[in-house]
C-alpha positions as a printed NumPy array, in Angstrom:
array([[-106.081, -108.647, -174.965],
       [-109.109, -110.917, -175.198],
       [-112.143, -109.753, -173.22 ],
       [-113.477, -113.256, -172.681],
       [-114.533, -114.059, -169.126],
       [-113.813, -117.061, -167.003],
       [-117.039, -118.93 , -166.214],
       [-118.001, -118.329, -162.583],
       [-121.206, -119.978, -161.428],
       [-123.118, -118.789, -158.379],
       [-125.308, -121.684, -157.268],
       [-128.457, -120.75 , -155.378],
       [-131.033, -123.021, -153.784],
       [-133.912, -121.033, -155.208],
       [-136.61 , -121.512, -152.578],
       [-134.29 , -120.433, -149.752],
       [-132.718, -117.293, -151.223],
       [-135.587, -114.846, -150.669],
       [-137.034, -116.224, -147.434],
       [-136.726, -113.493, -144.771],
       [-138.356, -115.418, -141.904],
       [-135.914, -115.4  , -138.982],
       [-138.106, -117.599, -136.78 ],
       [-138.369, -120.827, -138.768],
       [-139.216, -123.973, -136.818],
       [-137.911, -127.477, -137.571],
       [-140.283, -129.431, -139.83 ],
       [-142.298, -126.253, -140.394],
       [-144.657, -126.105, -143.361],
       [-144.735, -123.367, -145.98 ],
       [-147.265, -121.337, -143.982],
       [-145.15 , -121.42 , -140.811],
       [-141.673, -121.054, -142.299],
       [-142.349, -119.272, -145.565],
       [-140.646, -119.734, -148.915],
       [-138.56 , -117.58 , -151.214],
       [-139.938, -116.712, -154.649],
       [-138.616, -116.181, -158.161],
       [-139.612, -112.53 , -157.776],
       [-137.05 , -112.144, -154.96 ],
       [-134.34 , -112.199, -157.621],
       [-134.707, -108.507, -158.298],
       [-132.388, -106.525, -160.554],
       [-130.73 , -105.27 , -157.355],
       [-130.108, -108.851, -156.163],
       [-128.824, -109.961, -159.545],
       [-126.574, -106.925, -159.772],
       [-125.026, -107.774, -156.394],
       [-124.356, -111.333, -157.545],
       [-122.75 , -110.055, -160.716],
       [-120.563, -107.633, -158.746],
       [-119.354, -110.59 , -156.719],
       [-117.853, -111.861, -159.978],
       [-120.455, -114.359, -161.167],
       [-121.065, -114.852, -164.871],
       [-123.87 , -117.404, -164.43 ],
       [-126.448, -118.333, -161.807],
       [-127.452, -121.949, -161.33 ],
       [-131.   , -121.742, -159.998],
       [-131.312, -125.056, -158.172],
       [-134.734, -126.631, -157.714],
       [-136.851, -124.857, -160.328],
       [-138.759, -127.786, -161.83 ],
       [-141.889, -129.017, -160.062],
       [-141.067, -131.766, -157.595],
       [-142.913, -133.899, -155.041],
       [-143.96 , -131.972, -151.935],
       [-146.126, -132.258, -148.838],
       [-147.711, -128.884, -149.596],
       [-151.242, -129.26 , -150.934],
       [-151.791, -127.55 , -154.295],
       [-154.964, -129.389, -155.307],
       [-156.849, -126.136, -155.734],
       [-154.456, -125.417, -158.622],
       [-155.172, -128.824, -160.209],
       [-151.845, -130.258, -159.053],
       [-152.079, -133.822, -157.815],
       [-150.997, -134.281, -154.179],
       [-148.106, -136.537, -153.191],
       [-148.304, -139.198, -150.518],
       [-146.19 , -137.877, -147.587],
       [-144.459, -141.254, -147.12 ],
       [-142.62 , -140.783, -150.429],
       [-141.659, -137.135, -149.935],
       [-138.488, -136.241, -148.039],
       [-139.208, -133.246, -145.824],
       [-142.147, -130.853, -145.877],
       [-140.904, -129.121, -149.017],
       [-139.588, -132.23 , -150.761],
       [-136.426, -132.982, -152.702],
       [-135.899, -130.945, -155.888],
       [-134.456, -134.131, -157.399],
       [-137.748, -136.023, -157.066],
       [-139.203, -134.448, -160.194],
       [-142.989, -134.564, -160.361],
       [-143.533, -132.763, -163.673],
       [-140.673, -132.178, -166.116],
       [-142.715, -129.515, -167.917],
       [-143.609, -127.228, -165.023],
       [-142.109, -124.803, -162.522],
       [-142.43 , -125.582, -158.838],
       [-145.503, -123.766, -157.427],
       [-143.657, -122.956, -154.191],
       [-141.599, -120.427, -156.138],
       [-144.409, -118.352, -157.61 ],
       [-146.259, -115.366, -156.209],
       [-149.028, -116.054, -158.73 ],
       [-149.175, -119.852, -158.868],
       [-151.232, -120.116, -162.098],
       [-148.715, -117.724, -163.689],
       [-145.62 , -119.541, -162.48 ],
       [-144.249, -120.241, -165.978],
       [-144.532, -116.542, -166.832],
       [-142.65 , -115.706, -163.633],
       [-139.926, -118.152, -164.704],
       [-139.707, -116.629, -168.174],
       [-139.491, -113.162, -166.634],
       [-136.628, -114.346, -164.402],
       [-134.722, -115.67 , -167.418],
       [-135.031, -112.271, -169.09 ],
       [-134.206, -110.377, -165.883],
       [-131.11 , -112.523, -165.366],
       [-129.941, -111.776, -168.89 ],
       [-130.638, -108.046, -168.559],
       [-128.305, -108.029, -165.571],
       [-125.506, -109.611, -167.57 ],
       [-125.753, -113.131, -166.181],
       [-126.244, -116.545, -167.76 ],
       [-129.095, -118.791, -166.623],
       [-128.425, -122.428, -165.633],
       [-131.062, -124.889, -164.434],
       [-131.177, -128.544, -163.429],
       [-131.938, -131.433, -165.729],
       [-132.663, -134.572, -163.7  ],
       [-132.592, -137.491, -166.162],
       [-131.982, -140.586, -164.034],
       [-135.058, -140.706, -161.8  ],
       [-138.413, -139.076, -161.039],
       [-140.783, -138.865, -158.083],
       [-142.684, -142.074, -157.298],
       [-145.981, -140.41 , -158.186],
       [-144.737, -138.621, -161.283],
       [-147.514, -137.086, -163.337],
       [-147.222, -134.133, -165.694],
       [-150.143, -131.714, -165.357],
       [-148.48 , -129.413, -167.874],
       [-147.719, -132.062, -170.502],
       [-147.592, -130.436, -173.961],
       [-150.254, -131.47 , -176.415],
       [-149.302, -134.574, -178.364],
       [-146.891, -135.873, -175.685],
       [-147.5  , -138.968, -173.565],
       [-146.989, -139.431, -169.839],
       [-143.938, -141.318, -168.645],
       [-144.979, -144.955, -168.237],
       [-148.277, -144.489, -170.049],
       [-147.557, -147.251, -172.582],
       [-145.33 , -149.418, -170.34 ],
       [-145.809, -153.185, -170.207],
       [-145.896, -153.568, -166.42 ],
       [-145.811, -157.347, -166.61 ],
       [-142.145, -157.214, -167.633],
       [-139.215, -156.254, -165.431],
       [-137.564, -154.769, -168.502],
       [-138.753, -153.888, -171.96 ],
       [-136.732, -151.639, -174.299],
       [-139.579, -149.142, -174.718],
       [-140.727, -149.102, -171.09 ],
       [-139.968, -145.832, -169.306],
       [-139.657, -147.567, -165.929],
       [-138.301, -150.821, -164.47 ],
       [-140.787, -153.047, -162.65 ],
       [-140.844, -155.863, -160.143],
       [-143.825, -157.715, -161.679],
       [-146.434, -159.179, -159.366],
       [-144.883, -157.538, -156.297],
       [-146.041, -154.442, -154.445],
       [-143.626, -151.916, -152.971],
       [-142.659, -153.036, -149.467],
       [-140.226, -150.332, -148.438],
       [-138.173, -150.604, -145.283],
       [-139.176, -147.066, -144.305],
       [-142.328, -145.474, -142.912],
       [-144.848, -146.231, -145.673],
       [-147.61 , -144.2  , -144.032],
       [-146.123, -140.946, -142.816],
       [-148.804, -138.452, -141.829],
       [-151.404, -139.971, -144.17 ],
       [-154.406, -142.011, -143.042],
       [-153.469, -144.905, -145.347],
       [-150.045, -146.282, -146.319],
       [-148.547, -145.613, -149.732],
       [-149.187, -148.359, -152.294],
       [-147.427, -149.146, -155.562],
       [-148.287, -152.199, -157.629],
       [-146.226, -153.431, -159.304],
       [-143.261, -151.891, -157.526],
       [-140.887, -149.795, -159.624],
       [-137.099, -149.867, -159.289],
       [-135.748, -147.151, -156.991],
       [-133.676, -144.257, -158.367],
       [-130.322, -145.309, -156.917],
       [-130.366, -148.557, -158.968],
       [-132.291, -150.596, -156.427],
       [-134.002, -153.244, -158.58 ],
       [-136.217, -154.821, -155.946],
       [-139.354, -153.932, -153.995],
       [-137.619, -153.281, -150.678],
       [-135.856, -149.873, -150.673],
       [-134.533, -148.737, -147.305],
       [-134.454, -145.412, -145.541],
       [-130.938, -144.662, -146.872],
       [-131.99 , -145.338, -150.471],
       [-133.482, -142.73 , -152.78 ],
       [-136.802, -144.298, -151.86 ],
       [-138.785, -141.233, -152.946],
       [-137.714, -141.741, -156.578],
       [-138.018, -144.319, -159.351],
       [-135.371, -145.174, -161.925],
       [-135.877, -144.307, -165.592],
       [-135.157, -146.911, -168.262],
       [-132.746, -145.834, -171.014],
       [-132.554, -149.254, -172.611],
       [-130.177, -151.014, -170.211],
       [-131.471, -154.461, -169.239],
       [-130.094, -154.843, -165.726],
       [-131.522, -158.36 , -165.479],
       [-129.591, -159.702, -168.465],
       [-126.89 , -157.096, -168.982],
       [-127.961, -156.281, -172.546],
       [-128.139, -152.739, -173.899],
       [-130.947, -151.834, -176.301],
       [-130.074, -148.41 , -177.621],
       [-130.907, -148.455, -181.299],
       [-133.288, -150.052, -183.805],
       [-135.33 , -148.491, -182.406],
       [-134.088, -145.709, -180.15 ],
       [-135.699, -146.21 , -176.695],
       [-138.864, -144.24 , -175.985],
       [-137.302, -142.648, -172.877],
       [-134.596, -141.074, -175.071],
       [-137.18 , -139.286, -177.178],
       [-139.105, -138.072, -174.127],
       [-135.949, -136.706, -172.484],
       [-134.828, -134.952, -175.668],
       [-138.23 , -133.274, -175.882],
       [-137.825, -132.028, -172.299],
       [-134.358, -130.609, -172.995],
       [-135.625, -128.805, -176.082],
       [-138.667, -127.48 , -174.177],
       [-136.498, -125.679, -171.625],
       [-133.81 , -124.677, -174.125],
       [-136.524, -122.829, -176.055],
       [-137.119, -120.68 , -172.961],
       [-133.771, -118.977, -173.57 ],
       [-131.73 , -120.586, -170.792],
       [-127.954, -120.838, -171.121],
       [-127.15 , -124.215, -169.638],
       [-128.154, -127.422, -167.896],
       [-126.517, -128.935, -164.847],
       [-127.279, -132.619, -165.425],
       [-127.908, -134.481, -162.178],
       [-126.13 , -137.849, -161.758],
       [-125.303, -137.878, -165.466],
       [-123.105, -140.959, -165.115],
       [-126.141, -143.045, -164.103],
       [-127.53 , -142.442, -167.598],
       [-125.694, -144.282, -170.405],
       [-123.204, -142.15 , -172.301],
       [-124.845, -143.287, -175.534],
       [-127.924, -141.23 , -174.672],
       [-125.881, -138.062, -174.194],
       [-123.953, -138.78 , -177.392],
       [-127.316, -138.935, -179.191],
       [-129.132, -136.085, -177.427],
       [-126.651, -133.271, -176.777],
       [-125.649, -132.738, -180.435],
       [-129.331, -132.538, -181.364],
       [-129.946, -129.872, -178.729],
       [-126.808, -127.956, -179.689],
       [-127.76 , -128.03 , -183.351],
       [-130.632, -125.715, -182.437],
       [-128.969, -123.984, -179.465],
       [-125.209, -124.069, -180.173],
       [-124.202, -121.927, -177.17 ],
       [-126.087, -124.019, -174.608],
       [-123.782, -125.355, -171.878],
       [-124.015, -128.893, -170.472],
       [-122.454, -129.639, -167.065],
       [-122.372, -133.237, -165.846],
       [-122.377, -134.495, -162.288],
       [-119.927, -137.373, -162.769],
       [-117.937, -138.885, -159.907],
       [-116.11 , -141.78 , -161.567],
       [-112.78 , -140.568, -163.032],
       [-112.632, -143.564, -165.37 ],
       [-115.715, -142.12 , -167.113],
       [-114.512, -138.525, -167.444],
       [-113.132, -138.717, -170.965],
       [-116.037, -140.829, -172.186],
       [-118.615, -138.294, -171.003],
       [-116.599, -135.391, -172.434],
       [-115.61 , -136.856, -175.784],
       [-118.462, -139.259, -176.547],
       [-121.126, -137.678, -174.366],
       [-120.336, -134.167, -175.633],
       [-120.502, -132.523, -172.2  ],
       [-118.793, -129.154, -171.843],
       [-117.827, -129.53 , -168.185],
       [-117.74 , -132.166, -165.438],
       [-117.715, -131.887, -161.653],
       [-114.194, -132.118, -160.206],
       [-115.386, -133.601, -156.945],
       [-113.35 , -136.731, -156.274],
       [-110.203, -134.977, -157.496],
       [-109.633, -131.344, -156.579],
       [-112.543, -130.881, -154.143],
       [-111.727, -133.934, -152.034],
       [-108.031, -133.065, -152.054],
       [-108.445, -129.413, -151.067],
       [-110.89 , -130.353, -148.337],
       [-108.414, -132.872, -146.924],
       [-105.597, -130.302, -147.007],
       [-107.722, -127.676, -145.243],
       [-108.552, -130.275, -142.575],
       [-104.853, -131.244, -142.174],
       [-105.497, -134.756, -143.477],
       [-103.433, -134.465, -146.662],
       [-100.257, -132.814, -147.933],
       [-100.503, -129.857, -150.313],
       [ -98.276, -131.843, -152.673],
       [-101.401, -133.852, -153.549],
       [-102.677, -130.888, -155.588],
       [-100.034, -131.66 , -158.215],
       [-101.195, -135.245, -158.564],
       [-104.785, -134.111, -159.108],
       [-104.115, -131.875, -162.101],
       [-101.686, -134.397, -163.561],
       [-104.436, -137.034, -163.505],
       [-106.552, -134.692, -165.627],
       [-103.955, -134.404, -168.377],
       [-105.669, -132.973, -171.43 ],
       [-109.103, -132.371, -169.866],
       [-108.445, -130.01 , -166.934],
       [-110.078, -127.059, -168.698],
       [-113.324, -129.066, -168.819],
       [-113.55 , -129.593, -165.054],
       [-115.788, -127.463, -162.818],
       [-113.998, -126.527, -159.589],
       [-115.845, -125.889, -156.323],
       [-115.506, -126.045, -152.54 ],
       [-119.246, -126.046, -151.748],
       [-122.494, -127.097, -153.363],
       [-125.877, -128.336, -152.126],
       [-124.573, -131.893, -151.626],
       [-121.483, -130.988, -149.619],
       [-121.005, -129.74 , -146.097],
       [-120.423, -126.043, -145.572],
       [-116.779, -125.028, -145.112],
       [-117.594, -123.169, -141.894],
       [-119.605, -126.073, -140.455],
       [-118.359, -128.169, -137.556],
       [-118.12 , -131.08 , -139.992],
       [-115.61 , -129.389, -142.325],
       [-113.256, -126.573, -141.27 ],
       [-115.314, -124.839, -138.575],
       [-114.084, -121.479, -139.903],
       [-114.627, -120.164, -143.437],
       [-111.268, -118.357, -143.427],
       [-109.394, -121.643, -143.327],
       [-110.431, -122.352, -146.909],
       [-109.236, -119.059, -148.432],
       [-105.987, -120.64 , -149.729],
       [-107.984, -123.549, -151.127],
       [-110.327, -121.129, -152.858],
       [-107.409, -119.27 , -154.448],
       [-106.219, -122.594, -155.88 ],
       [-109.71 , -123.614, -156.976],
       [-110.344, -120.299, -158.74 ],
       [-106.915, -119.356, -160.069],
       [-104.957, -122.517, -160.827],
       [-106.483, -123.153, -164.246],
       [-108.822, -121.746, -166.898],
       [-111.711, -124.037, -166.014],
       [-114.989, -122.742, -164.491],
       [-115.351, -122.248, -160.766],
       [-118.53 , -122.407, -158.703],
       [-119.506, -121.097, -155.28 ],
       [-122.643, -121.892, -153.303],
       [-124.753, -119.014, -152.001],
       [-123.594, -118.002, -148.547],
       [-120.144, -119.549, -148.988],
       [-118.718, -116.068, -149.473],
       [-120.301, -115.015, -146.169],
       [-119.147, -117.974, -144.102],
       [-122.56 , -119.644, -143.867],
       [-122.226, -122.503, -141.358],
       [-125.167, -124.72 , -142.327],
       [-125.492, -125.898, -138.741],
       [-129.268, -125.612, -138.398],
       [-131.464, -128.631, -137.62 ],
       [-134.057, -127.682, -140.205],
       [-136.192, -130.812, -140.18 ],
       [-135.687, -133.774, -142.482],
       [-132.178, -132.555, -143.271],
       [-131.092, -132.582, -139.631],
       [-127.987, -130.905, -138.227],
       [-125.496, -132.151, -140.796],
       [-123.462, -129.121, -141.838],
       [-125.421, -128.756, -145.074],
       [-128.036, -126.224, -146.086],
       [-131.261, -128.186, -146.394],
       [-132.734, -129.056, -149.779],
       [-135.754, -130.806, -148.222],
       [-137.242, -128.236, -145.839],
       [-138.801, -124.78 , -145.848],
       [-136.118, -122.664, -144.226],
       [-134.241, -119.375, -144.204],
       [-130.457, -119.068, -144.582],
       [-129.078, -116.774, -141.901],
       [-126.206, -115.12 , -143.792],
       [-128.219, -114.714, -146.991],
       [-131.188, -113.263, -145.103],
       [-128.976, -110.668, -143.452],
       [-127.076, -109.931, -146.686],
       [-130.368, -109.327, -148.503],
       [-131.744, -107.242, -145.624],
       [-135.187, -107.059, -147.154],
       [-133.789, -106.554, -150.628],
       [-131.608, -103.528, -149.861],
       [-128.263, -105.399, -149.796],
       [-126.857, -102.496, -147.774],
       [-124.515, -104.652, -145.647],
       [-125.844, -103.24 , -142.373],
       [-126.845, -106.675, -141.032],
       [-123.505, -108.332, -141.772],
       [-120.649, -108.621, -139.294],
       [-117.231, -107.168, -140.105],
       [-115.874, -110.709, -140.506],
       [-118.603, -111.53 , -143.018],
       [-117.973, -108.338, -144.962],
       [-114.24 , -109.021, -145.048],
       [-114.745, -112.585, -146.264],
       [-117.165, -111.427, -148.951],
       [-114.633, -108.793, -150.063],
       [-111.937, -111.472, -150.402],
       [-114.221, -113.657, -152.518],
       [-115.222, -110.66 , -154.639],
       [-111.576, -109.747, -155.167],
       [-110.497, -113.243, -156.171],
       [-113.455, -113.861, -158.471],
       [-113.103, -110.545, -160.262],
       [-109.372, -111.138, -160.759],
       [-110.447, -114.201, -162.734],
       [-111.945, -111.773, -165.274],
       [-109.477, -108.897, -165.241],
       [-106.285, -110.953, -165.319],
       [-105.562, -112.612, -168.65 ],
       [-103.082, -114.935, -166.942],
       [-105.885, -116.455, -164.839],
       [-108.517, -116.291, -167.556],
       [-106.538, -117.965, -170.301],
       [-102.878, -118.137, -169.364],
       [-100.375, -120.971, -169.129],
       [ -99.833, -122.821, -165.843],
       [ -96.637, -124.076, -164.19 ],
       [ -96.664, -126.029, -160.915],
       [ -93.713, -125.248, -158.625],
       [ -94.181, -128.143, -156.194],
       [ -91.405, -130.378, -157.522],
       [ -88.665, -127.784, -156.923],
       [ -89.931, -126.759, -153.493],
       [ -89.842, -130.053, -151.626],
       [ -87.52 , -130.544, -148.669],
       [ -86.486, -126.905, -148.54 ],
       [ -85.964, -125.248, -145.18 ],
       [ -87.911, -122.153, -146.228],
       [ -90.883, -123.798, -147.883],
       [ -93.12 , -126.392, -146.24 ],
       [ -94.522, -128.227, -149.256],
       [ -97.129, -129.931, -147.077],
       [ -98.754, -126.656, -145.947],
       [ -97.779, -124.234, -148.721],
       [ -98.356, -124.418, -152.454],
       [ -97.037, -122.266, -155.286],
       [ -97.602, -122.005, -159.025],
       [ -97.172, -119.63 , -161.945],
       [ -99.679, -118.32 , -164.474],
       [ -98.549, -116.384, -167.57 ],
       [-100.257, -114.524, -170.393],
       [ -98.336, -112.255, -172.757],
       [ -95.96 , -110.097, -170.752],
       [ -97.758, -110.699, -167.468],
       [ -96.745, -113.347, -164.924],
       [ -98.506, -114.244, -161.699],
       [ -96.61 , -115.934, -158.882],
       [ -99.284, -117.476, -156.653],
       [ -98.374, -118.668, -153.163],
       [-100.892, -119.974, -150.627],
       [-100.48 , -120.891, -146.99 ],
       [-102.818, -123.488, -145.428],
       [-101.298, -122.979, -141.96 ],
       [-102.831, -120.647, -139.346],
       [ -99.611, -118.706, -138.766],
       [ -97.622, -116.479, -141.176],
       [ -94.891, -117.999, -143.318],
       [ -91.794, -116.346, -144.779],
       [ -91.049, -118.592, -147.724],
       [ -88.451, -118.718, -150.466],
       [ -90.106, -120.016, -153.63 ],
       [ -87.765, -121.805, -155.997],
       [ -88.5  , -121.222, -159.685],
       [ -86.576, -123.639, -161.934],
       [ -84.774, -122.689, -165.144],
       [ -87.248, -124.929, -166.972],
       [ -90.102, -122.617, -165.933],
       [ -88.348, -119.618, -167.494],
       [ -87.737, -121.596, -170.684],
       [ -91.211, -123.17 , -170.832],
       [ -93.027, -119.876, -170.225],
       [ -90.563, -117.791, -172.288],
       [ -89.669, -115.491, -169.379],
       [ -86.462, -113.549, -168.792],
       [ -84.813, -113.864, -165.406],
       [ -84.972, -110.628, -163.424],
       [ -82.516, -109.984, -160.606],
       [ -84.938, -107.438, -159.22 ],
       [ -88.45 , -106.557, -160.302],
       [ -91.593, -104.896, -158.986],
       [ -94.385, -107.252, -158.031],
       [ -97.874, -106.191, -157.009],
       [-100.01 , -108.406, -154.786],
       [-103.346, -108.384, -156.562],
       [-105.184, -109.34 , -153.357],
       [-103.901, -106.485, -151.174],
       [-102.698, -103.948, -153.752],
       [ -99.305, -103.751, -152.06 ],
       [ -96.093, -103.652, -154.124],
       [ -92.781, -105.238, -153.294],
       [ -89.378, -105.851, -154.826],
       [ -88.873, -109.448, -155.867],
       [ -85.981, -111.565, -157.059],
       [ -87.287, -113.508, -160.055],
       [ -84.452, -115.842, -161.009],
       [ -83.743, -119.568, -161.187],
       [ -80.678, -119.567, -158.927],
       [ -82.206, -118.009, -155.816],
       [ -85.59 , -118.357, -154.154],
       [ -88.165, -115.594, -154.478],
       [ -88.858, -114.383, -150.933],
       [ -92.547, -114.031, -150.124],
       [ -94.316, -113.453, -146.787],
       [ -97.776, -115.003, -146.591],
       [-100.244, -114.642, -143.732],
       [-101.946, -117.629, -142.176],
       [-104.966, -119.048, -144.04 ],
       [-104.133, -116.729, -146.888],
       [-102.251, -116.272, -150.119],
       [-100.568, -113.834, -152.442],
       [-101.017, -113.374, -156.168],
       [ -97.926, -111.41 , -157.194],
       [ -98.134, -109.802, -160.623],
       [ -94.934, -109.158, -162.537],
       [ -94.945, -107.257, -165.827],
       [ -92.056, -108.507, -167.943],
       [ -89.896, -106.069, -169.921]])
């Protein structure tokens, strides 16, 4: 049997992971609230993450970004507070593409060495290293202090008298200063000024961004003339393309294993088609993950753009969330994978990330256990990668009012803060479990079990899939709106997976059609032994096309029944 592993990504918001301060105050600065460091990712911490089942860590927020913390004594230019969101700042308002954020370093002048050490430490502990690439926009006051010799600053040679020029790095509103409809002064003595105004990162091509815009960022120019609709991609290749390729190659040379590319669909697919093959020519195993939300672009960004994986947000995530919240029928799961015909293995499944509300928050399910059946589907339905967000496996609620982020059910990306469940799980770096509740330990054990099954079971890792929805509709012993069932098969091993989105137990009879036995090359078995891989319990099962397979499933739970064929 192949020993390949399913890709399982553990996303961590880097500055929050190691912060042990349990008395943070809203809007607190780094001195009051503290900040986690790269050094907090010890071999012990990385080993615990690997034991959970992760194959890769996505360290979110590594690259230097705009902040209200003053690092002038380290020759880092300060940012005007009016164009920084929160005290810590957004990790997607990149201030220097060639540097590591100083917040993350114990020895700030040695921050790149600390990063390089973390890459090596991650690899020594058997994990891949993923970092962000943010290509669409930068901080309003972008300036690279660490610019490699021979490179030019973004915008250094721009013609600022033109709204668009093919070789400009930015878009301008000539003759007009920035007049944002937000607080342009903040805590500074003088308001922020920008002349001429640059276009804002969320495609706002005027001088008047509002508080709900990405007002702290400016849009990069990849050769698309938004004023006339023309696209200037070749003869010559736009200057921004060359600068971005250099940045990708700079970080790839550090030995990382992948890039998660922020808002990739806001950058023309032609750039990716040009850049990714050049990077992969030198680093063929490097993984590219795209944040793409428009399904009509999926195949273009995979086939032309050469991405390895895309976010499955508007498909599987939105559907599973709606089912968990009793707003959608479980039959919708079938429609989602059918829409991905031919590309499902290239979709990244998840139930949480830094953009989305926590499952256990009041804004989502209110209870992390309610999403266990959804997580079984997300992790086990197909061979594609799955991602969890740090604290998800502990039921982190994300209900703090941290500062700029507010009480929104998300873990802040703008503020200096400490994550309750992670802080107690770490317990000063011991990871001894003594600070966790029994409920948290049980939830973590369920996640660990499911994620590790993704590696040990060939049927999940690389097996065939058969959806049983169409033969289980309208039956009196299967509620297709609140239960979902499917098969996975590899070699002589078959998994019958049944999940129950309802709070109360269900005794179901799962119909398996003759076509499934033919399609998956399975014999019908009047009686067979089946082991539930989640509980370890064995049962006798009828595995035939002419009678339903009887399965009892607890509320907010599921069973993965393994049958070894003769």
